[in-house]
């Protein structure tokens, strides 16, 4: 590869570039933050590899980022002596292969018009490099990978549909990004402007950022100067840090464009010693629900960046947090493998988890509005903790908010309030799970509860049922699914009366129930009388041990094998329909009509719970026939 070769950009990259170049976004200055941040990451990586790789070692004070503003050639160069890139890495990171972030970013534009004119969003999706094309008509990257025996490379593009790649030379490992500025972008050559941008966005970068200015005659200003203060913000006392500084650091560390909803600056002392600065974002990142690729917390060991991919530092249900943890206990030559299942990491996780849960508890108590917003955005993640963090189950359960049959759209309540307002004779905490609130609110299963004034939790998150499996009880009260098993409500005395009455009715209707069951045998395990219905004619319930239809639908949607489980059809003995059917059954033993009605009832019950009817064509025909008869 001695001559320059032309490579087309992947379609997604082209679309992205087109967007960046034609963006009318006014804060174009963020390109510098992105490039400086990449340079700083590259040095972090080199410094980490240097721990085990001699050829990468440098004197500690020589790691640096150099910005050269050349007024004569109208170029701005950002250089680092970081890790650099191999040909393969160039192609992967800034070339023909569109990162998953690029695609996600473009997808997000389709659904969220707000991001269209906000290139700040670019950083969140890990495609910040391309923001350079907002100000540059041509970008050239010269890079040499450290620690491998590969030639340096020159990548160049004017942001249209292709880039060129050729071998070149570079004295040392590291990367230069050279921007040939567009017309009207000269402000980015002014030393004062560059200093102001760095101060604003990149002051806490821990390596020195040096500025070299070359004037219009090609004369270099006499001396380089370091333009960032390099203070590791998490090491300062919180009294010395302004809110603005916290927020700017948050945006830097998490590539975000929002402000954090909460800042947690926490230093642990004693058995484990570390400093940490954590943030709860306002907006959810695009990959919140993906198991892979979650890089939240940057782990440092005594000021040396180790990794942003230490999965064990926080439990997975806190993966919405962003920030830094700087340990004084871990050895500096720690390898990423060593971090797995490490006793020190485990202690740190325990300490951080306790702290975060207590901050959330506090927030819930004192900042109602903020907490509800947090829960709306991240509650689904937090909930997972009930299932996986046995030790903190109680604390997490206290943090959960729920819709119920009595809450307004937005005003969810916690389990404590639910229990406090339970009528004295109510024994258990009741819930029902389904796809939508509207669907759940009209479920026939709720009738008996409503009549008694019992509140029922309405669960619509796909993981809610899994969560309840992990939380069999709260404050001594069992959590009971109202669509499962036999449901007898009321006092012992009331129950006895109801049961006697039901027994009697069952005795009378025995043959009809058996006939219905025979006709529905393929789908239904049992047809029985219900004590949970008042207005509706029928409903479907599950066996005590059965899977709910909601969970079944979710598993099917995920292409999971779902064991075929038959359910129970409950009919309301007090509903006129049942009386009529009973009459019909006694009068004429016309089996086919009983069959039709049984099918209609079964399908009605399916519709009421939001499941599809079994045979839509036959169902509509039966309904039409009935209508003809009735009209
Ligand atoms: P992000 O930094 O969010 O991952 P970018 O588009 O800014 O996204 O960069 C893409 C990738 O290119 C980086 O993850 C990194 O691997 C590589 N890269 C960018 N700049 C540099 C640099 N100065 N030195 C080494 N690698 C770099």
XYZ file of C-alpha atoms and ligand atoms in Angstrom:
658
model
C 0.000 0.000 0.000
C 2.493 2.604 -1.095
C 0.205 4.719 -3.223
C -2.937 6.321 -1.945
C -5.920 4.041 -2.315
C -9.466 5.238 -2.482
C -12.068 3.567 -0.288
C -15.772 4.313 -0.360
C -17.456 5.122 2.932
C -20.197 2.834 4.056
C -23.656 4.230 3.241
C -24.394 4.987 6.875
C -21.186 6.948 7.273
C -22.004 8.914 4.142
C -25.415 9.777 5.475
C -23.888 10.821 8.736
C -21.296 13.020 7.055
C -23.923 14.612 4.895
C -25.854 15.483 7.999
C -22.853 16.842 9.859
C -21.674 18.966 6.975
C -25.056 20.498 6.272
C -25.973 20.961 9.888
C -26.851 24.491 10.887
C -25.890 23.719 14.424
C -24.458 26.782 16.076
C -22.163 25.129 18.587
C -19.741 23.816 16.030
C -16.988 24.240 18.611
C -17.813 20.838 20.097
C -15.694 19.212 17.387
C -12.667 20.234 19.431
C -14.009 18.608 22.549
C -14.577 15.383 20.605
C -11.112 15.320 19.076
C -9.387 16.208 22.343
C -11.412 13.568 24.095
C -10.349 10.962 21.525
C -6.732 12.039 21.973
C -7.026 11.744 25.733
C -8.612 8.280 25.429
C -5.772 7.217 23.130
C -3.200 8.306 25.728
C -5.127 6.547 28.469
C -4.954 3.382 26.420
C -1.255 3.739 25.665
C -0.526 4.396 29.303
C -2.440 1.319 30.276
C -0.712 -0.902 27.736
C 2.609 0.550 28.818
C 2.141 -1.097 32.187
C 2.882 -4.428 30.503
C 4.541 -3.341 27.241
C 7.966 -1.816 27.513
C 8.064 -0.238 24.060
C 5.143 1.972 25.013
C 6.669 3.396 28.151
C 7.350 7.113 28.331
C 8.319 9.490 31.055
C 5.172 10.266 32.904
C 5.329 14.002 32.191
C 5.741 13.581 28.439
C 2.241 12.284 27.654
C 0.508 15.193 25.994
C -1.935 16.582 23.500
C -0.699 19.350 21.242
C -2.958 21.721 19.356
C -1.317 23.637 16.540
C -3.248 26.539 15.067
C -1.606 27.525 11.795
C -2.968 30.772 10.400
C -0.717 30.651 7.374
C -2.029 27.319 6.085
C -5.426 27.703 7.770
C -5.086 24.342 9.468
C -5.781 23.183 12.975
C -3.877 20.125 14.141
C -4.655 17.995 17.180
C -1.768 15.650 18.001
C -1.406 13.048 20.679
C 1.269 10.571 21.653
C -1.323 7.950 22.467
C -1.847 4.447 21.203
C -2.520 5.222 17.505
C -4.333 2.936 15.088
C -3.466 0.021 12.840
C -4.860 -0.125 9.287
C -7.563 -2.440 10.496
C -8.469 -0.111 13.340
C -8.615 2.864 10.999
C -10.999 1.010 8.792
C -13.091 -0.058 11.731
C -13.203 3.276 13.495
C -13.251 5.922 10.813
C -13.681 4.059 7.576
C -15.670 1.624 5.626
C -17.235 -0.132 8.526
C -20.090 1.760 10.058
C -20.063 1.364 13.798
C -23.254 0.200 15.394
C -23.355 3.667 16.934
C -23.573 5.291 13.499
C -26.579 3.255 12.574
C -28.244 3.884 15.914
C -27.599 7.583 15.595
C -29.214 7.713 12.175
C -32.120 5.626 13.423
C -32.585 7.972 16.334
C -32.910 10.861 13.894
C -35.844 9.156 12.285
C -37.690 8.864 15.561
C -36.438 11.936 17.343
C -36.360 15.056 15.228
C -34.693 16.958 18.064
C -31.373 15.281 17.465
C -31.374 16.190 13.787
C -30.037 19.623 14.455
C -27.997 18.723 17.452
C -24.646 17.218 16.572
C -23.965 17.032 20.294
C -25.940 13.846 19.988
C -23.198 12.471 17.798
C -20.883 12.021 20.750
C -23.435 9.933 22.583
C -23.415 7.405 19.812
C -19.660 7.066 19.636
C -19.208 8.777 16.302
C -17.660 12.039 17.489
C -14.741 12.020 15.092
C -16.972 12.952 12.171
C -17.998 16.188 13.863
C -14.676 17.553 12.536
C -16.379 17.926 9.164
C -18.613 20.636 10.596
C -15.675 23.007 10.421
C -13.221 21.310 8.046
C -13.384 20.836 4.304
C -10.669 18.250 4.519
C -9.511 16.072 7.402
C -6.215 14.211 7.389
C -5.233 11.683 10.026
C -1.672 10.480 10.395
C -1.421 7.661 12.861
C 1.017 5.024 14.035
C 0.024 2.204 16.342
C 2.256 1.664 19.353
C 3.426 -1.781 20.416
C 3.142 -3.378 16.967
C 5.429 -3.464 13.969
C 3.259 -1.736 11.423
C 3.868 1.332 9.264
C 2.252 4.657 9.944
C -0.833 5.507 7.907
C -2.309 8.579 6.343
C -6.081 8.762 6.093
C -7.639 11.654 4.259
C -11.112 12.723 3.226
C -13.083 15.775 2.244
C -16.220 14.284 3.711
C -17.927 13.261 0.479
C -18.237 9.618 -0.359
C -14.728 8.279 0.040
C -11.430 8.539 1.836
C -7.881 7.703 0.794
C -5.423 5.610 2.738
C -1.693 5.295 2.228
C 1.414 4.387 4.131
C 3.499 7.186 5.506
C 6.058 7.769 8.204
C 5.738 9.131 11.690
C 8.573 9.297 14.166
C 6.724 7.982 17.112
C 3.463 6.275 17.888
C 0.434 8.498 18.224
C -2.022 10.366 16.045
C -2.300 13.753 14.313
C -5.650 14.972 13.119
C -5.264 17.895 10.728
C -8.274 19.997 9.801
C -8.225 22.236 6.775
C -10.813 24.733 7.881
C -13.784 25.753 5.809
C -14.394 29.308 4.717
C -15.636 31.368 7.656
C -14.206 29.106 10.336
C -11.127 31.171 11.087
C -12.204 31.746 14.666
C -10.884 28.263 15.417
C -7.382 29.472 14.614
C -7.462 32.175 17.266
C -5.546 31.259 20.384
C -8.049 32.972 22.719
C -10.958 31.103 21.151
C -9.230 27.743 21.403
C -8.295 28.430 25.007
C -11.859 29.337 25.849
C -13.220 26.175 24.247
C -10.711 23.962 26.035
C -11.389 25.689 29.333
C -15.078 25.155 28.865
C -15.134 21.545 27.726
C -11.824 19.896 28.419
C -10.200 21.554 31.403
C -10.113 18.365 33.500
C -8.375 16.266 30.834
C -5.583 14.870 32.946
C -2.834 15.264 30.320
C -1.429 18.657 29.421
C -2.996 20.241 26.355
C -0.404 22.479 24.742
C -1.171 25.208 22.280
C 1.217 26.257 19.523
C 0.184 29.235 17.438
C 1.635 30.021 14.014
C 0.829 33.443 12.609
C -0.135 34.412 9.078
C 3.515 34.835 8.115
C 4.351 31.333 9.259
C 6.093 32.481 12.436
C 5.671 30.349 15.518
C 4.761 32.095 18.732
C 7.689 31.898 21.089
C 6.423 29.326 23.522
C 3.970 26.502 23.931
C 1.593 26.850 26.785
C -0.476 24.394 28.700
C -4.049 25.546 28.465
C -5.917 23.143 30.721
C -5.695 22.980 34.494
C -5.541 19.139 34.477
C -7.165 18.796 37.809
C -8.754 15.435 38.356
C -12.080 16.828 39.411
C -12.995 13.814 41.542
C -9.980 14.473 43.747
C -11.081 17.941 44.702
C -13.336 18.670 47.639
C -16.901 19.098 46.496
C -16.913 22.574 48.046
C -14.315 23.583 45.458
C -16.364 22.443 42.492
C -19.137 24.443 40.891
C -22.231 22.861 39.467
C -21.129 23.928 35.997
C -17.858 22.094 36.419
C -19.614 18.942 37.546
C -21.937 19.120 34.574
C -19.177 19.744 32.056
C -17.262 16.784 33.439
C -20.357 14.623 33.233
C -20.844 15.533 29.592
C -17.218 14.767 28.903
C -17.127 11.404 30.611
C -20.427 10.157 29.260
C -20.421 11.782 25.833
C -23.746 13.250 26.789
C -25.549 16.423 25.918
C -27.866 16.558 28.915
C -27.180 17.624 32.471
C -27.044 14.918 35.108
C -30.172 14.398 37.191
C -27.985 13.708 40.199
C -24.324 14.047 41.064
C -22.833 11.649 43.617
C -19.379 12.653 44.785
C -18.388 10.006 47.236
C -15.114 9.071 48.885
C -14.842 5.784 50.722
C -12.427 5.441 53.568
C -11.591 2.554 55.831
C -11.377 -1.011 54.602
C -11.679 0.044 50.977
C -10.362 3.358 49.847
C -11.467 5.041 46.712
C -12.777 8.291 45.379
C -15.739 8.328 43.104
C -17.756 10.802 41.128
C -20.929 9.278 39.754
C -23.798 10.751 37.791
C -27.352 9.717 37.149
C -28.098 10.965 33.640
C -31.343 12.667 32.721
C -31.678 10.818 29.442
C -31.291 7.121 28.874
C -28.458 6.100 26.560
C -29.460 4.215 23.445
C -27.979 0.940 24.618
C -29.458 0.877 28.107
C -31.246 -2.373 27.517
C -28.484 -4.149 25.708
C -26.408 -6.554 27.690
C -23.256 -5.866 25.745
C -21.385 -2.664 25.211
C -22.153 -0.923 28.419
C -19.340 1.314 29.313
C -20.368 3.385 32.204
C -17.746 3.841 34.841
C -14.156 4.781 34.193
C -11.883 2.948 36.560
C -8.653 4.632 37.593
C -5.977 3.312 39.888
C -4.189 6.141 41.614
C -4.845 8.476 38.720
C -4.001 6.023 35.930
C -6.910 5.153 33.689
C -7.405 1.384 33.610
C -10.641 0.687 31.790
C -14.129 1.938 31.103
C -15.362 -1.595 30.787
C -15.172 -3.094 34.265
C -18.508 -4.853 34.495
C -18.115 -5.835 38.133
C -17.676 -2.391 39.585
C -21.408 -1.818 39.845
C -24.268 -4.293 39.751
C -25.928 -4.528 36.313
C -29.097 -2.908 37.564
C -27.117 0.302 38.128
C -25.785 0.406 34.607
C -27.410 3.781 34.039
C -24.709 5.437 36.150
C -21.810 7.271 34.562
C -18.629 8.560 36.126
C -15.258 7.770 37.614
C -13.985 5.541 40.366
C -10.374 5.972 41.430
C -9.050 3.201 43.646
C -6.146 3.443 46.062
C -6.199 -0.285 46.809
C -5.804 -1.995 43.438
C -2.267 -2.645 42.164
C -1.236 -0.467 39.252
C -0.297 -3.366 37.043
C -3.767 -4.799 37.298
C -4.897 -6.526 34.121
C -8.434 -6.461 32.852
C -8.764 -10.192 33.466
C -7.690 -9.725 37.055
C -10.530 -7.307 37.572
C -13.044 -10.070 37.211
C -14.106 -11.495 40.489
C -11.507 -9.511 42.377
C -12.021 -9.123 46.106
C -11.172 -5.411 46.096
C -13.555 -4.744 43.221
C -16.242 -6.661 45.076
C -15.755 -4.505 48.147
C -15.894 -1.370 46.039
C -19.082 -2.562 44.383
C -20.668 -3.196 47.733
C -19.760 0.219 49.013
C -20.873 1.992 45.820
C -24.142 0.066 45.698
C -25.013 0.981 49.263
C -24.188 4.599 48.593
C -26.223 4.834 45.400
C -29.237 3.130 46.966
C -29.116 5.544 49.848
C -28.868 8.529 47.516
C -31.863 7.233 45.576
C -33.807 6.715 48.798
C -33.023 10.243 49.803
C -34.001 11.594 46.418
C -37.286 9.722 46.566
C -38.063 11.260 49.920
C -37.000 14.804 49.257
C -37.185 15.401 45.517
C -40.446 13.895 44.463
C -40.577 15.308 40.947
C -36.958 14.487 40.137
C -37.311 10.999 41.527
C -40.388 10.270 39.447
C -38.566 11.428 36.342
C -35.627 9.255 37.240
C -37.889 6.279 37.785
C -39.687 6.791 34.521
C -36.368 6.726 32.675
C -34.418 4.127 34.631
C -36.930 2.327 36.830
C -37.005 -0.605 34.474
C -33.313 -1.164 35.028
C -33.399 -0.604 38.769
C -36.169 -3.178 39.157
C -33.903 -5.932 37.943
C -32.096 -5.556 41.252
C -34.981 -7.087 43.164
C -34.184 -10.306 41.402
C -30.426 -10.287 41.428
C -29.339 -8.438 44.556
C -30.613 -10.496 47.401
C -28.874 -8.451 50.034
C -30.495 -5.187 48.978
C -33.837 -6.549 47.855
C -35.747 -4.704 50.547
C -34.123 -1.357 49.806
C -34.736 -1.738 46.094
C -38.344 -2.772 46.655
C -38.795 0.435 48.646
C -37.611 2.423 45.635
C -40.106 0.992 43.168
C -43.151 2.859 41.931
C -46.264 1.285 40.456
C -49.392 2.068 38.565
C -52.481 0.806 40.328
C -56.201 0.715 39.745
C -56.360 3.970 41.646
C -53.412 5.991 40.400
C -53.668 8.664 37.792
C -51.608 8.263 34.651
C -48.508 9.881 36.130
C -48.865 9.409 39.843
C -47.367 6.061 40.557
C -47.143 4.892 44.159
C -44.714 2.819 46.156
C -45.471 -0.414 47.955
C -45.334 1.284 51.323
C -48.205 3.606 50.422
C -50.092 0.686 48.932
C -49.843 -1.249 52.181
C -50.729 1.803 54.259
C -53.978 2.325 52.426
C -55.070 -1.305 52.314
C -58.479 -1.875 53.920
C -57.948 -3.640 57.251
C -59.392 -6.953 56.104
C -57.223 -7.105 52.951
C -54.477 -9.645 53.473
C -52.343 -9.626 50.359
C -50.883 -7.232 47.828
C -52.608 -7.870 44.499
C -51.284 -7.379 41.011
C -52.080 -8.100 37.404
C -49.673 -7.927 34.461
C -50.428 -7.048 30.855
C -49.336 -5.053 27.847
C -51.110 -1.760 28.367
C -52.587 0.167 31.240
C -55.806 0.757 29.348
C -56.177 -2.955 28.705
C -55.516 -3.862 32.317
C -57.878 -1.277 33.726
C -60.830 -2.897 31.967
C -59.922 -6.465 32.826
C -62.885 -8.474 34.163
C -60.527 -9.963 36.710
C -60.566 -6.688 38.625
C -64.281 -6.699 39.317
C -64.285 -8.509 42.645
C -61.434 -6.331 43.883
C -63.130 -3.156 42.910
C -66.276 -4.217 44.681
C -64.330 -4.636 47.885
C -62.297 -1.503 47.473
C -59.026 -3.414 47.081
C -56.365 -1.672 45.060
C -54.538 -3.741 42.432
C -51.061 -3.042 41.050
C -51.071 -2.797 37.259
C -47.824 -4.070 35.797
C -46.990 -3.223 32.207
C -43.214 -3.462 32.017
C -42.104 -6.620 30.273
C -39.906 -7.495 33.212
C -42.464 -6.833 35.932
C -43.584 -10.411 36.295
C -40.020 -11.515 36.598
C -39.551 -8.864 39.269
C -42.544 -10.094 41.253
C -41.144 -13.590 41.130
C -38.164 -12.198 42.987
C -40.365 -10.391 45.468
C -42.812 -12.896 46.912
C -43.662 -10.586 49.764
C -43.348 -7.043 50.969
C -43.722 -5.895 54.550
C -45.160 -9.263 55.549
C -47.777 -9.222 52.789
C -47.664 -11.665 49.918
C -47.702 -10.420 46.351
C -50.502 -12.288 44.640
C -51.312 -12.396 40.928
C -55.053 -12.026 40.557
C -55.175 -14.111 37.403
C -53.828 -17.193 39.060
C -55.441 -19.928 41.106
C -58.711 -19.734 42.955
C -59.396 -16.300 44.317
C -61.454 -16.105 47.455
C -61.666 -12.675 48.971
C -63.232 -11.383 52.140
C -63.479 -12.479 55.749
C -63.547 -16.130 56.764
C -67.267 -15.898 57.285
C -67.891 -14.297 53.895
C -65.685 -16.883 52.270
C -67.621 -19.692 53.856
C -70.941 -18.345 52.645
C -69.547 -17.775 49.156
C -68.095 -21.245 49.025
C -71.315 -22.887 50.095
C -73.188 -20.923 47.509
C -70.673 -21.824 44.858
C -70.791 -25.498 45.769
C -74.504 -25.513 45.411
C -74.386 -23.744 42.048
C -71.654 -26.049 40.888
C -73.691 -29.080 41.777
C -76.541 -27.708 39.711
C -74.399 -26.733 36.751
C -72.152 -29.750 36.849
C -73.288 -31.236 33.573
C -73.212 -27.991 31.662
C -69.675 -27.243 32.892
C -68.587 -30.722 31.895
C -70.132 -30.319 28.441
C -68.366 -26.990 27.905
C -65.122 -28.458 29.036
C -65.491 -31.322 26.604
C -65.915 -28.876 23.723
C -62.977 -26.737 24.755
C -60.725 -29.614 25.780
C -57.994 -28.646 23.297
C -57.498 -25.255 24.923
C -58.917 -25.456 28.399
C -58.042 -27.569 31.349
C -61.119 -26.819 33.353
C -64.342 -24.853 33.130
C -65.503 -23.748 36.553
C -67.653 -21.187 38.285
C -66.035 -17.946 39.287
C -66.173 -15.981 42.489
C -64.165 -13.080 41.101
C -66.599 -11.716 38.517
C -69.497 -9.331 39.016
C -70.298 -7.795 35.622
C -68.514 -9.903 33.055
C -69.686 -13.292 31.914
C -66.347 -15.050 31.959
C -62.581 -14.775 32.272
C -59.482 -16.892 31.864
C -57.211 -17.647 34.778
C -54.104 -19.664 35.289
C -53.290 -22.598 37.320
C -51.486 -21.748 40.542
C -48.239 -22.821 38.899
C -49.049 -21.729 35.347
C -47.442 -19.006 33.294
C -49.447 -15.843 32.764
C -50.547 -15.021 29.201
C -48.535 -11.802 29.384
C -45.317 -13.609 30.182
C -46.179 -16.171 27.542
C -46.562 -13.439 24.904
C -43.265 -11.856 25.921
C -41.393 -15.131 25.720
C -42.933 -15.925 22.357
C -41.968 -12.481 21.082
C -38.410 -13.293 22.113
C -38.590 -16.537 20.140
C -38.430 -18.602 23.291
C -39.960 -22.033 23.585
C -43.106 -21.687 25.597
C -44.466 -24.885 27.078
C -48.090 -25.311 26.063
C -50.066 -24.833 29.235
C -53.820 -25.111 29.372
C -55.753 -22.541 31.309
C -58.957 -22.346 33.239
C -62.164 -20.745 31.997
C -64.198 -19.241 34.794
C -67.840 -18.352 34.189
C -69.919 -16.015 36.262
C -72.850 -17.937 37.785
C -74.708 -14.673 38.429
C -74.521 -13.494 34.845
C -77.810 -13.858 32.908
C -75.932 -15.496 30.063
C -75.046 -18.414 32.242
C -78.645 -18.885 33.332
C -79.769 -18.888 29.697
C -77.145 -21.409 28.714
C -78.134 -23.603 31.588
C -81.756 -23.392 30.445
C -80.825 -24.260 26.894
C -78.738 -27.157 28.070
C -81.602 -28.639 30.082
C -84.297 -28.138 27.464
C -82.783 -29.512 24.354
C -79.600 -31.438 24.489
C -78.459 -29.696 21.277
C -74.809 -30.235 21.713
C -73.710 -28.122 18.748
C -75.285 -24.964 20.178
C -73.613 -25.470 23.541
C -70.385 -25.931 21.626
C -70.838 -22.606 19.796
C -71.601 -20.737 23.010
C -68.676 -22.299 24.815
C -66.412 -21.176 22.018
C -67.849 -17.686 22.038
C -67.340 -17.395 25.770
C -63.795 -18.616 25.529
C -62.977 -16.128 22.778
C -64.594 -13.297 24.710
C -62.355 -14.087 27.613
C -59.344 -14.023 25.311
C -60.285 -10.627 23.919
C -60.845 -9.210 27.384
C -57.297 -10.025 28.446
C -55.761 -8.775 25.195
C -54.954 -12.143 23.634
C -55.849 -12.892 20.004
C -58.981 -14.960 19.327
C -58.235 -18.504 18.255
C -60.009 -18.739 14.917
C -61.071 -15.243 13.844
C -63.053 -16.355 10.775
C -65.115 -18.842 12.732
C -65.515 -16.407 15.625
C -66.945 -13.651 13.427
C -69.292 -16.119 11.782
C -70.629 -17.235 15.147
C -71.115 -13.633 16.241
C -72.921 -12.776 12.999
C -75.211 -15.788 13.351
C -76.061 -14.711 16.862
C -76.779 -11.180 15.728
C -79.077 -12.419 12.993
C -80.958 -14.432 15.563
C -81.155 -11.504 17.930
C -82.261 -8.861 15.453
P -15.757 7.458 20.102
O -14.548 8.190 20.511
O -16.981 7.946 20.808
O -15.626 5.972 20.149
P -15.185 8.584 17.524
O -15.915 8.624 16.225
O -14.835 9.906 18.075
O -16.063 7.776 18.540
O -13.924 7.705 17.339
C -14.029 6.411 16.832
C -12.851 5.582 17.222
O -11.691 5.963 16.504
C -12.447 5.701 18.682
O -13.205 4.864 19.516
C -10.980 5.257 18.616
O -10.891 3.848 18.622
C -10.542 5.760 17.267
N -9.840 7.030 17.405
C -10.314 8.267 17.199
N -9.385 9.210 17.441
C -8.278 8.552 17.823
C -6.934 8.944 18.227
N -6.604 10.226 18.319
N -6.069 7.962 18.535
C -6.418 6.654 18.475
N -7.635 6.229 18.114
C -8.557 7.155 17.796
